[in-house]
CSV table of C-alpha atoms in Angstrom, one decimal:
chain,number,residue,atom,x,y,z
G,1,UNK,CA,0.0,0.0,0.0
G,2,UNK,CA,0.6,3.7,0.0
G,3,UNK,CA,1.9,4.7,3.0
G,4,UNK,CA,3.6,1.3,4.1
G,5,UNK,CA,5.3,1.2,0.7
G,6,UNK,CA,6.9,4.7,1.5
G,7,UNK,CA,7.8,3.3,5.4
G,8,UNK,CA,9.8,0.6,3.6
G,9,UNK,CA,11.7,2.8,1.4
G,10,UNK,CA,12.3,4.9,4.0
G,11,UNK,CA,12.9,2.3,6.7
G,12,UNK,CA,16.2,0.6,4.4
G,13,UNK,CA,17.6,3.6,3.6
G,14,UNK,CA,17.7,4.5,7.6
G,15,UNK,CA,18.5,1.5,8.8
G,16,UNK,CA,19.8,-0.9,6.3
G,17,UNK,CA,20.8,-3.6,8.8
G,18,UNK,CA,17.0,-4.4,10.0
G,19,UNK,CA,15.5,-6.9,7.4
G,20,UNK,CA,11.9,-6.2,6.5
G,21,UNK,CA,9.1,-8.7,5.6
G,22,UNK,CA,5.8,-6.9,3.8
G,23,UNK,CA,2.8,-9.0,4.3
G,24,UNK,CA,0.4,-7.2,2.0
G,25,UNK,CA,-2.8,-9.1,0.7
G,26,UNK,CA,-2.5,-6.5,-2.6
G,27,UNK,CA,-6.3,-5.5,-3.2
G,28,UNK,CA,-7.1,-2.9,-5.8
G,29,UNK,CA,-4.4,0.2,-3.7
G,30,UNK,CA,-1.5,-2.4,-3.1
G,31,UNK,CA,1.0,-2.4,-5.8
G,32,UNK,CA,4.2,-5.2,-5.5
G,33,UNK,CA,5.8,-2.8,-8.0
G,34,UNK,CA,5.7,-0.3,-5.5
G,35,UNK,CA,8.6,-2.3,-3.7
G,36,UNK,CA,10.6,-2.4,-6.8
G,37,UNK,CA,14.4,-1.9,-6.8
G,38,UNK,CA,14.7,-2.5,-2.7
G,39,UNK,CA,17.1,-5.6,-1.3
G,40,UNK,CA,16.3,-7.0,2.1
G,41,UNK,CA,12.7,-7.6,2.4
G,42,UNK,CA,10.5,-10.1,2.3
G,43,UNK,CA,7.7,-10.0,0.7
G,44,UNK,CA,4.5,-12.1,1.4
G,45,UNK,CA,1.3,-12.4,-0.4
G,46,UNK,CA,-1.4,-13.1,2.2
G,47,UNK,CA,-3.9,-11.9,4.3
G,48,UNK,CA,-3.6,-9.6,7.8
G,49,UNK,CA,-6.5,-11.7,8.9
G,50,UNK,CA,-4.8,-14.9,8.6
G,51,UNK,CA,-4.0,-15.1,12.1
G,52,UNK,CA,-1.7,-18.4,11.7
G,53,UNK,CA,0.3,-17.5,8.9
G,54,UNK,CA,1.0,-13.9,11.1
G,55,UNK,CA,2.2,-16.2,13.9
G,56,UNK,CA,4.2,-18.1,11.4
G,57,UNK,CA,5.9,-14.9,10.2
G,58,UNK,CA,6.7,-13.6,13.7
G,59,UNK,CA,8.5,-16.7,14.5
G,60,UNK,CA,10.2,-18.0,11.2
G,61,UNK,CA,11.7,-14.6,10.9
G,62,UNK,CA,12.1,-13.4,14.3
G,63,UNK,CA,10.5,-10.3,14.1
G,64,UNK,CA,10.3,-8.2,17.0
G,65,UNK,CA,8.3,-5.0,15.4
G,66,UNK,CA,5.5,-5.0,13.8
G,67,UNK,CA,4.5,-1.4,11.8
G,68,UNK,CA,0.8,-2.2,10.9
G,69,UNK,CA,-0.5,0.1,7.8
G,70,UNK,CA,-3.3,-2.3,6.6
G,71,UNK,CA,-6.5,-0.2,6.6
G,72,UNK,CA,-9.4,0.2,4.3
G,73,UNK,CA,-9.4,4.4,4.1
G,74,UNK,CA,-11.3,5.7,1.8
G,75,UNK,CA,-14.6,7.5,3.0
G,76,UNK,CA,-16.6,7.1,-0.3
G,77,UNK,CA,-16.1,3.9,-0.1
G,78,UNK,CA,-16.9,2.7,3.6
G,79,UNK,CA,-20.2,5.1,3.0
G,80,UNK,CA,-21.2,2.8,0.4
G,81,UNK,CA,-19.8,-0.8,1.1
G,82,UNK,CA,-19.0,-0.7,5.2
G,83,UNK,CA,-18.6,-4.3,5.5
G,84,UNK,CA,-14.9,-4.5,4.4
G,85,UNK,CA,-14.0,-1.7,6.6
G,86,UNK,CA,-15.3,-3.4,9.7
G,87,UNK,CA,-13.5,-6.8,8.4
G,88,UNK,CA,-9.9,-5.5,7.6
G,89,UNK,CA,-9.8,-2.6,9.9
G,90,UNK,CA,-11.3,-4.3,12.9
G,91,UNK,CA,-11.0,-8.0,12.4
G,92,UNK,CA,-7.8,-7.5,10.8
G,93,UNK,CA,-6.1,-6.2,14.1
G,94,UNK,CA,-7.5,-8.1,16.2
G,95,UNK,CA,-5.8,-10.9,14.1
G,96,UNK,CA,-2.8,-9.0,14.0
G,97,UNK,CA,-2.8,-8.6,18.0
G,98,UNK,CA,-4.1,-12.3,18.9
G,99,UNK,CA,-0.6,-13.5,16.5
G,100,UNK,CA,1.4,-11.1,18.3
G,101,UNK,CA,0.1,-12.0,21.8
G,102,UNK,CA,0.8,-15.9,21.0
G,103,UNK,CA,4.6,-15.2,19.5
G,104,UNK,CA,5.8,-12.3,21.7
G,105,UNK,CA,3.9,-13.0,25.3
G,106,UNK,CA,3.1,-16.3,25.4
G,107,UNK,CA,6.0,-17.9,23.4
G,108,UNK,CA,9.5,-15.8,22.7
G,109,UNK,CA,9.1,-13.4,25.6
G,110,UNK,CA,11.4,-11.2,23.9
G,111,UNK,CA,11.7,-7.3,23.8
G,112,UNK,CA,9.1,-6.4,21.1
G,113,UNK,CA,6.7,-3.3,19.7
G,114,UNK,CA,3.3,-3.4,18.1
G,115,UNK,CA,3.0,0.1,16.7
G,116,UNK,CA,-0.3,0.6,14.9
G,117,UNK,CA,-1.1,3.5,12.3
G,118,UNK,CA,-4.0,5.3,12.6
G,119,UNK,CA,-6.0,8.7,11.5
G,120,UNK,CA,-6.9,11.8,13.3
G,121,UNK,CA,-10.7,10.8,11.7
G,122,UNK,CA,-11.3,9.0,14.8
G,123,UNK,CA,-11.6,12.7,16.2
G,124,UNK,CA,-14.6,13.9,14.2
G,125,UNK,CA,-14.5,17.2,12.2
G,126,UNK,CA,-13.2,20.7,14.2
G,127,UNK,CA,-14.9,23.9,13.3
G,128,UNK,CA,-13.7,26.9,12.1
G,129,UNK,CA,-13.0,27.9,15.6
G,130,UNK,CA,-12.6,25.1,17.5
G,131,UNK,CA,-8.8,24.6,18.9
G,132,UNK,CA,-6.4,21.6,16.9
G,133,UNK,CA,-7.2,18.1,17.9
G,134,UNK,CA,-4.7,16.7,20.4
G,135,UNK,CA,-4.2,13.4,21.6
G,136,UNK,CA,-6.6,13.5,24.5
G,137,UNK,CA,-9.1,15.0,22.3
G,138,UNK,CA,-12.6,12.5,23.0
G,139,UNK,CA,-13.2,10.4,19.8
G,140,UNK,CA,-16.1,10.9,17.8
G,141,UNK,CA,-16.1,9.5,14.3
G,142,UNK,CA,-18.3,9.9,11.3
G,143,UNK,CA,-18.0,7.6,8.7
G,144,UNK,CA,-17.9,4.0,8.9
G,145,UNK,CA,-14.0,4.2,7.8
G,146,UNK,CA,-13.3,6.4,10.5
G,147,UNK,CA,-15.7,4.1,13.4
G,148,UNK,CA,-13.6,1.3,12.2
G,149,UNK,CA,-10.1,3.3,12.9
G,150,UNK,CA,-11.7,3.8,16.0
G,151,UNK,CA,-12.5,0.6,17.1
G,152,UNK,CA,-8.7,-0.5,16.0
G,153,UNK,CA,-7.4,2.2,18.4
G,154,UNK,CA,-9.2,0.9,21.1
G,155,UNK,CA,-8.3,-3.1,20.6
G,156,UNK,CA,-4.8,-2.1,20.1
G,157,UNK,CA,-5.5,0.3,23.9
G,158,UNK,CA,-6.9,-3.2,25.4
G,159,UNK,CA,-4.1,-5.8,24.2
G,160,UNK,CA,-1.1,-3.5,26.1
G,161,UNK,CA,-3.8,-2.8,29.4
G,162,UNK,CA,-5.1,-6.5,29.4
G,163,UNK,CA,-1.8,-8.5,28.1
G,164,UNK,CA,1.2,-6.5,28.6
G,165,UNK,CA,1.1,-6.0,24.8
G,166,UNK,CA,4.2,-3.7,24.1
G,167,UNK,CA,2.1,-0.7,21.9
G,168,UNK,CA,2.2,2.5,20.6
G,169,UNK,CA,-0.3,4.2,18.1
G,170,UNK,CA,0.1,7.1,16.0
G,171,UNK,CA,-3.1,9.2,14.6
G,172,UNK,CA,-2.1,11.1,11.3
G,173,UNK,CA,-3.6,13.5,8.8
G,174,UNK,CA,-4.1,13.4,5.5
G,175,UNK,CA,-1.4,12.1,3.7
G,176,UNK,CA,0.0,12.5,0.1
G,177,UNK,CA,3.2,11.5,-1.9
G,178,UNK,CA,4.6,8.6,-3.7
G,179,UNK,CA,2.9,5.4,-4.8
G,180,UNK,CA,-0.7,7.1,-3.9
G,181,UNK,CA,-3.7,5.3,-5.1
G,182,UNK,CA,-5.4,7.6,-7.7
G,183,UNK,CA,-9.1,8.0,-5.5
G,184,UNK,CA,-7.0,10.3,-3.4
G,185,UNK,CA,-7.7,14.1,-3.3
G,186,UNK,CA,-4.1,15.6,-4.8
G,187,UNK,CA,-3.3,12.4,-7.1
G,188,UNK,CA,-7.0,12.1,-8.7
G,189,UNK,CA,-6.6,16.1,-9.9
G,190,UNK,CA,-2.8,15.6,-11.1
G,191,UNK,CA,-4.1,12.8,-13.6
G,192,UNK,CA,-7.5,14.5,-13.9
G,193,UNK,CA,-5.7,17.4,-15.2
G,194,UNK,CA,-2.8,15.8,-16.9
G,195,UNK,CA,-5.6,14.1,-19.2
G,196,UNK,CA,-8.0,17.2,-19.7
G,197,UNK,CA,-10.5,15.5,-17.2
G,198,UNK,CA,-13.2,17.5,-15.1
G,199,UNK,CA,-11.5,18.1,-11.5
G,200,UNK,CA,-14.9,16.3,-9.0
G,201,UNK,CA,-14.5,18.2,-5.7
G,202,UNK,CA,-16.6,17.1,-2.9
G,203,UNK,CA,-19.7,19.7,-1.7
G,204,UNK,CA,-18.2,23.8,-2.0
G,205,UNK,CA,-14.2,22.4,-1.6
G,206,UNK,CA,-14.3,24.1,1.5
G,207,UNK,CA,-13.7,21.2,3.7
G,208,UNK,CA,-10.3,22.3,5.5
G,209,UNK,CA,-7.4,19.2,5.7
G,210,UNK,CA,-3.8,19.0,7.3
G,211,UNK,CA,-1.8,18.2,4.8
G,212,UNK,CA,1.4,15.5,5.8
G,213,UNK,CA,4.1,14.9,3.2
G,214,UNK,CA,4.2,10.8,3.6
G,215,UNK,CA,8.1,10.9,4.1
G,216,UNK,CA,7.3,13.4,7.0
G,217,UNK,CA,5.0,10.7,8.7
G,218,UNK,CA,7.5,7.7,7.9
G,219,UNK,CA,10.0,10.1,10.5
G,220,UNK,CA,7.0,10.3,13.4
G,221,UNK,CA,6.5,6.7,13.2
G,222,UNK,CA,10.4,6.4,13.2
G,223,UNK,CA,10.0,8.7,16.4
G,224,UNK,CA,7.5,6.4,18.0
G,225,UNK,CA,9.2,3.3,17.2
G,226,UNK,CA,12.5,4.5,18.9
G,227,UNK,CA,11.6,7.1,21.2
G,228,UNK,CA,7.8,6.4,21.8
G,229,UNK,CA,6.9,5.3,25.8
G,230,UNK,CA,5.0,2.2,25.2
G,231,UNK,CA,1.3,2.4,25.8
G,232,UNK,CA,1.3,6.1,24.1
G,233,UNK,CA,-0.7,7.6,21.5
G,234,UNK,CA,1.0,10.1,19.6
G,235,UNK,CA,-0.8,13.0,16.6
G,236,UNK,CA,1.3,13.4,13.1
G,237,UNK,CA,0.3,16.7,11.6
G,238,UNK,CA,2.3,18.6,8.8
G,239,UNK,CA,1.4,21.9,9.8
G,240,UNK,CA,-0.4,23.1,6.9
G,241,UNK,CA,-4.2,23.4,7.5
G,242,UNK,CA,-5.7,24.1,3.8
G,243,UNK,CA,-9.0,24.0,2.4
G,244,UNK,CA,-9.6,21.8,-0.1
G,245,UNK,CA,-9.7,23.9,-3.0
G,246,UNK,CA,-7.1,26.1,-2.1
């Protein structure tokens, strides 16, 4: 996917010791090509919700991180079709977390981090006065995508309370950059108008968004990964609050 394809990238050229395995299930966003050109990583065609083969992973490979990106996320599409949001985004980490649990608490024992990616959706929607969302801000989503975020949050809150689980989250905005799947805000309008294509802009385009450079949120979760206190939740904002049209 998008933003895990970039953490990859960004991950060997930072620390080019660690070995990497991708388990992507590549639905219609995930692209193997997007992987192209990098040495040391595994890649593995399967599903998050494949609880053994996770557990099979952990161990054969002794992996002691796991960065978990795999998320339905578009709104348009959990509005019309919430099912798969509710099956990758919740079921999905639950799988991820049950695998982790079995390898890391109940087996290895070893030093380990489950750091889960998230959105500042899980927030709601700020008015034009209200103050920036923090990370004690109450949650309150509004789509299906974003209850489903939610409800990932707070399984990912209950493994580290209930089991020890070795956790952090991070809550993001609205990302853009490399490898983005064209149903995205900034890539849809670059092809939209390299082709001569009408530009679709939801309601007046007034809708205000933080904009996050995806290399920018590959450094946060760096951040959290090394510097994080387990058990944290921590907000990745690039600063640069702009209306949609604008």
């Amino acid at each position: 996917g998008f933003i895990g394809a970039n953490f990859v990238h960004y991950w060997r050229r930072h620390h080019p010791d660690d070995g990497v395995v991708v388990l992507d299930a590549l639905t219609y966003a995930g692209n193997r090509a997007n992987l192209d050109g990098l040495t040391g990583v595994t890649f593995v065609h399967g599903d998050i919700r494949d609880t053994a083969l996770v557990e099979r992973l952990l161990a054969d490979h002794g992996i002691d991180s796991i960065v978990h990106f795999a998320a339905e996320s578009h709104v348009d599409r959990s509005i019309h079709g919430p099912a798969a949001f509710v099956d990758t985004n919740v079921i999905g980490t639950l799988s991820l977390l049950t695998a982790a649990r079995a390898v890391w608490l109940a087996g290895s024992g070893r030093a380990h981090r489950f750091h889960h990616v998230s959105t500042d959706e899980v927030y709601g929607t700020l008015g034009p006065n209200d103050p920036a969302f923090s990370e004690t801000t109450a949650y309150a989503p509004n789509s299906p995508y974003s209850a489903s975020k939610a409800a990932s949050d707070h399984l990912v809150r209950a493994w580290h309370h209930t089991y020890g689980l070795a956790v952090t989250t991070s809550n993001c905005s609205n990302n853009y950059g490399p490898f983005q799947f064209p149903e995205k805000l900034i890539p849809l309008f670059l092809i939209n108008a390299l082709h001569g294509r009408p530009l679709p802009i939801y309601g007046d385009g007034m809708q205000i968004r933080d904009w996050l450079h995806v290399e920018d949120h590959c450094r946060g979760i760096e951040a959290c990964l090394r510097q994080g206190r387990v058990g944290e939740t921590y907000n990745i904002g690039g600063g640069a609050e702009l209306p949609n049209l604008a």
